[in-house]
């Protein structure tokens, strides 16, 4: 997905209620609040408003709360799942998206309460039920995490 497409907002946006129709994740594991700039078969930008009320902050870490990196990668996968459902015109709605691989994951900076996480996901390839993506998580325009990952779309 081109940077221009991301900044101009030319794609469709979906809010939390529509996300819940598209993917099966629910609290406390629904990790995206909105998805913007969905461009079918290309990419999307997920949004996560990180608050101190997140259940994982009780134990990670109580005196210095940091969003676990694996949950940032999960938010990338959920953004990718919304992209897949949109690309397939709803055929994949409610289906499960299983991680197959996570490669080259890098965590550059901690994500803390008050941050707004913008998750840029780009489809790099798809063949049948297997889709490959690149994800970049940003806070205030700065890269905080990135990963390449593959997922398989399966019936519930």
Coordinates of N, CA and C in Angstrom, one line a residue:
X1 N 0.9 -1.2 0.0 CA 0.0 0.0 0.0 C 0.9 1.2 0.0
X2 N 0.6 2.1 -0.8 CA 1.4 3.3 -1.0 C 1.3 4.2 0.2
X3 N 2.3 5.0 0.6 CA 2.3 5.9 1.7 C 1.2 7.0 1.4
X4 N 1.1 7.3 0.1 CA 0.1 8.3 -0.3 C -1.3 7.9 0.1
X5 N -1.6 6.6 -0.2 CA -2.9 6.0 0.1 C -3.2 6.1 1.6
X6 N -2.2 5.9 2.4 CA -2.3 5.9 3.9 C -2.6 7.4 4.3
X7 N -1.8 8.3 3.8 CA -2.0 9.7 4.3 C -3.2 10.4 3.7
X8 N -3.7 10.0 2.6 CA -4.8 10.6 2.0 C -6.1 10.0 2.5
X9 N -6.1 8.9 3.1 CA -7.3 8.3 3.6 C -8.3 7.8 2.5
X10 N -7.7 7.3 1.4 CA -8.6 7.0 0.3 C -9.4 5.7 0.5
X11 N -9.1 4.9 1.5 CA -9.8 3.7 1.7 C -10.9 3.8 2.7
X12 N -11.7 2.7 2.8 CA -12.8 2.7 3.7 C -12.4 2.5 5.1
X13 N -13.2 3.0 6.1 CA -13.0 2.9 7.5 C -14.1 2.1 8.1
X14 N -13.7 1.3 9.2 CA -14.8 0.6 9.9 C -14.5 0.8 11.4
X15 N -15.6 1.0 12.2 CA -15.5 1.1 13.6 C -15.7 -0.2 14.4
X16 N -15.7 -0.1 15.7 CA -15.6 -1.3 16.5 C -16.8 -2.2 16.3
X17 N -18.0 -1.7 16.1 CA -19.2 -2.6 15.9 C -19.0 -3.4 14.6
X18 N -18.5 -2.8 13.5 CA -18.4 -3.5 12.3 C -17.2 -4.5 12.4
X19 N -16.1 -4.1 13.1 CA -15.0 -5.0 13.3 C -15.5 -6.3 14.0
X20 N -16.4 -6.1 15.0 CA -16.9 -7.3 15.7 C -17.8 -8.2 14.8
X21 N -18.3 -7.6 13.7 CA -19.0 -8.5 12.7 C -18.1 -9.2 11.8
X22 N -16.9 -8.6 11.6 CA -15.9 -9.1 10.7 C -15.0 -10.2 11.3
X23 N -14.6 -10.0 12.5 CA -13.7 -11.0 13.1 C -14.2 -11.5 14.5
X24 N -13.9 -12.7 14.9 CA -14.5 -13.2 16.1 C -13.9 -12.8 17.4
X25 N -12.9 -12.0 17.4 CA -12.2 -11.6 18.7 C -13.1 -10.8 19.5
X26 N -13.0 -11.0 20.9 CA -13.8 -10.2 21.8 C -13.0 -9.8 23.0
X27 N -13.5 -8.9 23.8 CA -12.8 -8.5 25.0 C -12.4 -9.7 25.9
X28 N -11.3 -9.8 26.4 CA -10.2 -8.8 26.5 C -9.2 -8.9 25.3
X29 N -9.5 -9.7 24.3 CA -8.5 -10.0 23.3 C -8.8 -9.3 22.0
X30 N -9.8 -8.4 21.9 CA -10.0 -7.6 20.7 C -9.1 -6.4 20.9
X31 N -8.1 -6.3 20.1 CA -7.0 -5.3 20.3 C -6.9 -4.2 19.3
X32 N -8.0 -4.0 18.5 CA -8.1 -2.8 17.7 C -9.4 -2.1 17.9
X33 N -9.4 -0.8 17.8 CA -10.6 0.0 18.0 C -11.3 0.4 16.7
X34 N -10.5 0.6 15.7 CA -11.0 1.1 14.4 C -9.9 0.6 13.3
X35 N -10.4 0.5 12.1 CA -9.5 0.3 11.0 C -9.8 1.3 9.9
X36 N -8.8 2.0 9.5 CA -8.9 3.1 8.5 C -8.2 2.7 7.2
X37 N -8.5 3.5 6.2 CA -7.8 3.3 4.9 C -7.7 1.9 4.4
X38 N -8.8 1.2 4.5 CA -8.8 -0.2 4.0 C -8.8 -0.1 2.5
X39 N -7.8 -0.6 1.9 CA -7.7 -0.7 0.4 C -7.7 -2.2 0.1
X40 N -8.8 -2.7 -0.5 CA -8.9 -4.1 -0.8 C -7.7 -4.7 -1.4
X41 N -7.2 -5.8 -0.9 CA -6.1 -6.6 -1.5 C -4.8 -5.9 -1.4
X42 N -4.7 -4.8 -0.6 CA -3.5 -4.0 -0.5 C -3.1 -3.8 1.0
X43 N -3.9 -3.1 1.7 CA -3.5 -2.8 3.1 C -4.5 -2.0 3.9
X44 N -4.2 -1.8 5.1 CA -5.1 -1.1 6.0 C -4.3 -0.5 7.2
X45 N -5.0 0.4 8.0 CA -4.3 1.0 9.1 C -5.2 0.7 10.3
X46 N -4.8 -0.1 11.3 CA -5.6 -0.3 12.5 C -5.2 0.7 13.5
X47 N -6.2 1.0 14.4 CA -6.0 1.9 15.5 C -6.3 1.3 16.8
X48 N -5.4 1.5 17.8 CA -5.6 1.0 19.1 C -5.3 2.1 20.1
X49 N -6.3 2.5 20.9 CA -6.0 3.5 21.9 C -5.7 2.7 23.2
X50 N -4.4 2.9 23.6 CA -3.9 2.1 24.7 C -4.2 2.9 26.0
X51 N -5.0 2.2 26.9 CA -5.3 2.8 28.2 C -4.8 2.0 29.4
X52 N -4.7 2.6 30.5 CA -4.3 2.0 31.7 C -5.2 0.9 32.2
X53 N -6.5 0.9 31.7 CA -7.5 -0.1 32.0 C -7.3 -1.4 31.3
X54 N -6.3 -1.6 30.4 CA -6.0 -2.8 29.8 C -5.7 -3.9 30.8
X55 N -6.3 -5.1 30.8 CA -6.0 -6.1 31.8 C -4.6 -6.5 31.9
X56 N -3.8 -6.5 30.8 CA -2.4 -7.0 30.8 C -1.5 -6.1 31.6
X57 N -1.9 -4.8 31.8 CA -1.1 -3.9 32.6 C -1.0 -4.2 34.1
X58 N -1.9 -5.0 34.6 CA -1.8 -5.4 36.0 C -0.6 -6.2 36.3
X59 N -0.1 -7.0 35.3 CA 1.1 -7.8 35.5 C 2.2 -7.5 34.6
X60 N 2.1 -6.5 33.7 CA 3.1 -6.2 32.7 C 3.3 -4.7 32.5
X61 N 3.9 -4.0 33.2 CA 4.5 -4.3 34.6 C 3.8 -3.3 35.5
X62 N 3.4 -3.7 36.7 CA 2.6 -2.8 37.6 C 3.2 -1.4 37.8
X63 N 4.5 -1.3 38.0 CA 5.1 0.0 38.3 C 5.6 0.7 37.0
X64 N 5.7 0.0 35.9 CA 6.1 0.7 34.7 C 5.3 0.0 33.5
X65 N 4.0 0.3 33.3 CA 3.2 -0.4 32.4 C 3.7 -0.3 30.9
X66 N 3.9 -1.5 30.3 CA 4.3 -1.6 28.9 C 3.4 -2.6 28.2
X67 N 2.9 -2.3 27.0 CA 2.1 -3.2 26.3 C 3.0 -4.3 25.8
X68 N 2.6 -5.6 26.0 CA 3.5 -6.7 25.6 C 3.6 -6.7 24.0
X69 N 4.8 -7.0 23.6 CA 5.1 -7.0 22.2 C 4.3 -8.0 21.4
X70 N 4.0 -9.2 22.0 CA 3.2 -10.2 21.3 C 1.8 -9.7 21.1
X71 N 1.3 -8.8 21.9 CA -0.1 -8.2 21.7 C 0.0 -7.2 20.6
X72 N 1.1 -6.5 20.4 CA 1.2 -5.6 19.3 C 1.2 -6.4 18.0
X73 N 1.9 -7.5 18.0 CA 1.8 -8.4 16.8 C 0.4 -8.9 16.6
X74 N -0.3 -9.3 17.7 CA -1.6 -9.7 17.6 C -2.5 -8.6 17.0
X75 N -2.3 -7.4 17.4 CA -3.1 -6.3 16.8 C -2.8 -6.1 15.3
X76 N -1.6 -6.4 14.9 CA -1.3 -6.4 13.5 C -2.1 -7.5 12.8
X77 N -2.2 -8.7 13.4 CA -2.9 -9.8 12.8 C -4.4 -9.5 12.7
X78 N -5.0 -8.9 13.7 CA -6.4 -8.5 13.7 C -6.7 -7.5 12.6
X79 N -5.8 -6.5 12.4 CA -5.9 -5.5 11.4 C -5.9 -6.2 10.0
X80 N -4.9 -7.2 9.9 CA -4.9 -8.0 8.6 C -6.1 -8.8 8.4
X81 N -6.7 -9.3 9.5 CA -7.9 -10.1 9.3 C -9.1 -9.3 8.8
X82 N -9.2 -8.0 9.3 CA -10.2 -7.1 8.8 C -10.0 -6.8 7.3
X83 N -8.7 -6.7 6.9 CA -8.4 -6.5 5.5 C -8.8 -7.7 4.6
X84 N -8.6 -8.9 5.1 CA -8.9 -10.1 4.4 C -10.4 -10.1 4.2
X85 N -11.2 -9.9 5.3 CA -12.7 -9.9 5.2 C -13.2 -8.9 4.2
X86 N -12.6 -7.7 4.2 CA -13.0 -6.7 3.3 C -12.6 -7.0 1.8
X87 N -11.4 -7.6 1.7 CA -11.0 -8.0 0.3 C -11.9 -9.1 -0.2
X88 N -12.3 -10.0 0.6 CA -13.1 -11.1 0.1 C -14.6 -10.8 0.2
X89 N -14.9 -9.5 0.3 CA -16.3 -9.0 0.3 C -17.2 -9.7 1.3
X90 N -16.6 -10.0 2.5 CA -17.4 -10.5 3.6 C -17.4 -12.0 3.7
X91 N -16.9 -12.7 2.6 CA -16.9 -14.2 2.6 C -16.2 -14.8 3.8
X92 N -15.2 -14.1 4.3 CA -14.4 -14.6 5.4 C -14.9 -14.0 6.8
X93 N -16.0 -13.3 6.8 CA -16.5 -12.8 8.1 C -16.7 -13.9 9.1
X94 N -16.2 -13.6 10.3 CA -16.4 -14.6 11.4 C -15.4 -15.8 11.3
X95 N -14.7 -16.0 10.3 CA -13.8 -17.1 10.2 C -12.6 -16.8 11.1
X96 N -11.8 -17.9 11.4 CA -10.7 -17.7 12.2 C -9.4 -17.5 11.4
X97 N -8.5 -16.7 11.9 CA -7.3 -16.4 11.2 C -6.2 -16.9 12.2
X98 N -5.5 -18.0 11.7 CA -4.5 -18.6 12.5 C -3.1 -18.2 12.0
X99 N -2.3 -17.7 13.0 CA -0.9 -17.4 12.7 C -0.2 -18.7 12.2
X100 N 0.6 -18.5 11.1 CA 1.4 -19.6 10.7 C 2.9 -19.3 11.0
X101 N 3.3 -18.1 10.7 CA 4.7 -17.7 11.0 C 4.7 -16.2 11.4
X102 N 5.6 -15.9 12.3 CA 6.0 -14.5 12.6 C 7.5 -14.4 12.4
X103 N 7.9 -13.5 11.5 CA 9.3 -13.4 11.2 C 9.8 -11.9 11.4
X104 N 11.0 -11.8 11.6 CA 11.7 -10.5 11.7 C 10.9 -9.5 12.6
X105 N 10.4 -10.0 13.7 CA 9.7 -9.1 14.6 C 10.8 -8.3 15.4
X106 N 10.5 -7.0 15.4 CA 11.4 -6.0 16.1 C 10.6 -5.1 16.9
X107 N 11.0 -4.9 18.1 CA 10.3 -3.9 19.0 C 11.3 -2.8 19.3
X108 N 10.9 -1.6 18.9 CA 11.9 -0.5 18.9 C 11.7 0.4 20.1
X109 N 10.5 0.5 20.6 CA 10.2 1.5 21.7 C 9.0 0.9 22.4
X110 N 9.0 1.1 23.8 CA 7.8 0.7 24.6 C 6.5 1.4 24.2
X111 N 5.4 0.7 24.3 CA 4.1 1.3 24.1 C 3.5 1.3 25.5
X112 N 3.0 2.5 25.9 CA 2.5 2.7 27.2 C 1.1 3.3 27.2
X113 N 0.5 3.3 28.4 CA -0.9 3.9 28.5 C -0.8 5.4 28.0
X114 N -1.9 5.7 27.2 CA -2.0 7.0 26.7 C -1.5 7.1 25.2
X115 N -0.8 6.1 24.8 CA -0.3 6.0 23.4 C -1.5 5.6 22.5
X116 N -1.4 6.1 21.2 CA -2.4 5.7 20.2 C -1.5 5.0 19.2
X117 N -1.8 3.7 19.1 CA -1.0 2.8 18.2 C -1.7 2.8 16.9
X118 N -0.9 3.1 15.8 CA -1.4 3.0 14.4 C -0.6 1.8 13.8
X119 N -1.4 0.9 13.3 CA -0.9 -0.4 12.8 C -1.0 -0.4 11.3
X120 N 0.0 -0.2 10.6 CA 0.0 -0.2 9.1 C 0.3 -1.7 8.7
X121 N -0.7 -2.3 8.0 CA -0.5 -3.6 7.5 C -0.6 -3.6 6.0
X122 N 0.3 -4.3 5.4 CA 0.3 -4.4 3.9 C 0.4 -5.9 3.5
X123 N -0.5 -6.3 2.6 CA -0.5 -7.7 2.1 C 0.6 -7.8 1.1
X124 N 1.4 -8.8 1.3 CA 2.6 -9.0 0.4 C 2.3 -10.2 -0.6
X125 N 1.4 -11.1 -0.2 CA 1.1 -12.2 -1.0 C -0.2 -13.0 -0.5
X126 N -0.9 -13.6 -1.4 CA -2.0 -14.5 -0.9 C -2.1 -15.6 -2.0
X127 N -2.3 -16.8 -1.4 CA -2.5 -18.0 -2.3 C -3.5 -18.9 -1.5
X128 N -4.7 -19.0 -2.1 CA -5.7 -19.8 -1.4 C -6.0 -19.2 0.0
X129 N -5.9 -20.0 1.0 CA -6.3 -19.6 2.3 C -5.1 -19.0 3.1
X130 N -3.9 -19.0 2.5 CA -2.7 -18.4 3.1 C -2.4 -17.0 2.6
X131 N -2.2 -16.1 3.6 CA -2.0 -14.7 3.3 C -0.7 -14.3 4.0
X132 N 0.1 -13.5 3.4 CA 1.4 -13.0 4.0 C 1.3 -11.4 4.1
X133 N 1.8 -10.9 5.2 CA 1.7 -9.5 5.4 C 3.0 -8.9 6.0
X134 N 3.1 -7.6 5.9 CA 4.1 -6.9 6.7 C 3.4 -5.9 7.5
X135 N 3.8 -5.8 8.8 CA 3.1 -4.8 9.7 C 4.1 -3.9 10.3
X136 N 3.7 -2.7 10.5 CA 4.5 -1.6 11.2 C 3.6 -0.9 12.2
X137 N 4.0 -0.9 13.4 CA 3.2 -0.2 14.5 C 3.9 1.1 14.8
X138 N 3.1 2.2 14.8 CA 3.7 3.5 15.0 C 3.0 4.2 16.2
X139 N 3.7 5.1 16.9 CA 3.1 5.9 17.9 C 3.7 7.3 17.6
X140 N 2.8 8.3 17.4 CA 3.3 9.7 17.1 C 4.2 9.7 15.9
X141 N 3.9 8.9 14.9 CA 4.7 8.9 13.7 C 6.0 8.2 13.8
X142 N 6.3 7.6 15.0 CA 7.6 6.9 15.2 C 7.4 5.3 15.2
X143 N 8.2 4.6 14.6 CA 8.1 3.1 14.5 C 8.4 2.6 15.9
X144 N 7.4 1.8 16.4 CA 7.6 1.1 17.7 C 7.8 -0.4 17.6
X145 N 7.2 -1.0 16.5 CA 7.4 -2.4 16.3 C 7.1 -2.7 14.8
X146 N 7.7 -3.8 14.4 CA 7.4 -4.3 13.0 C 7.6 -5.8 12.9
X147 N 6.9 -6.4 11.9 CA 7.0 -7.8 11.8 C 6.5 -8.2 10.4
X148 N 7.0 -9.4 9.9 CA 6.4 -10.0 8.8 C 5.7 -11.2 9.3
X149 N 4.5 -11.6 8.8 CA 3.8 -12.7 9.3 C 2.9 -13.3 8.2
X150 N 2.5 -14.6 8.5 CA 1.6 -15.3 7.6 C 0.5 -15.8 8.4
X151 N -0.7 -15.9 7.8 CA -1.8 -16.5 8.5 C -2.6 -17.3 7.5
X152 N -3.4 -18.2 8.1 CA -4.3 -19.1 7.3 C -5.7 -18.8 7.7
X153 N -6.6 -18.6 6.8 CA -8.0 -18.3 7.0 C -8.7 -19.7 7.1
X154 N -9.5 -19.9 8.2 CA -10.1 -21.2 8.3 C -11.5 -21.0 8.8
X155 N -12.4 -22.0 8.6 CA -13.7 -22.0 9.1 C -13.7 -22.1 10.6
X156 N -14.7 -21.6 11.3 CA -14.8 -21.6 12.7 C -15.0 -23.0 13.2

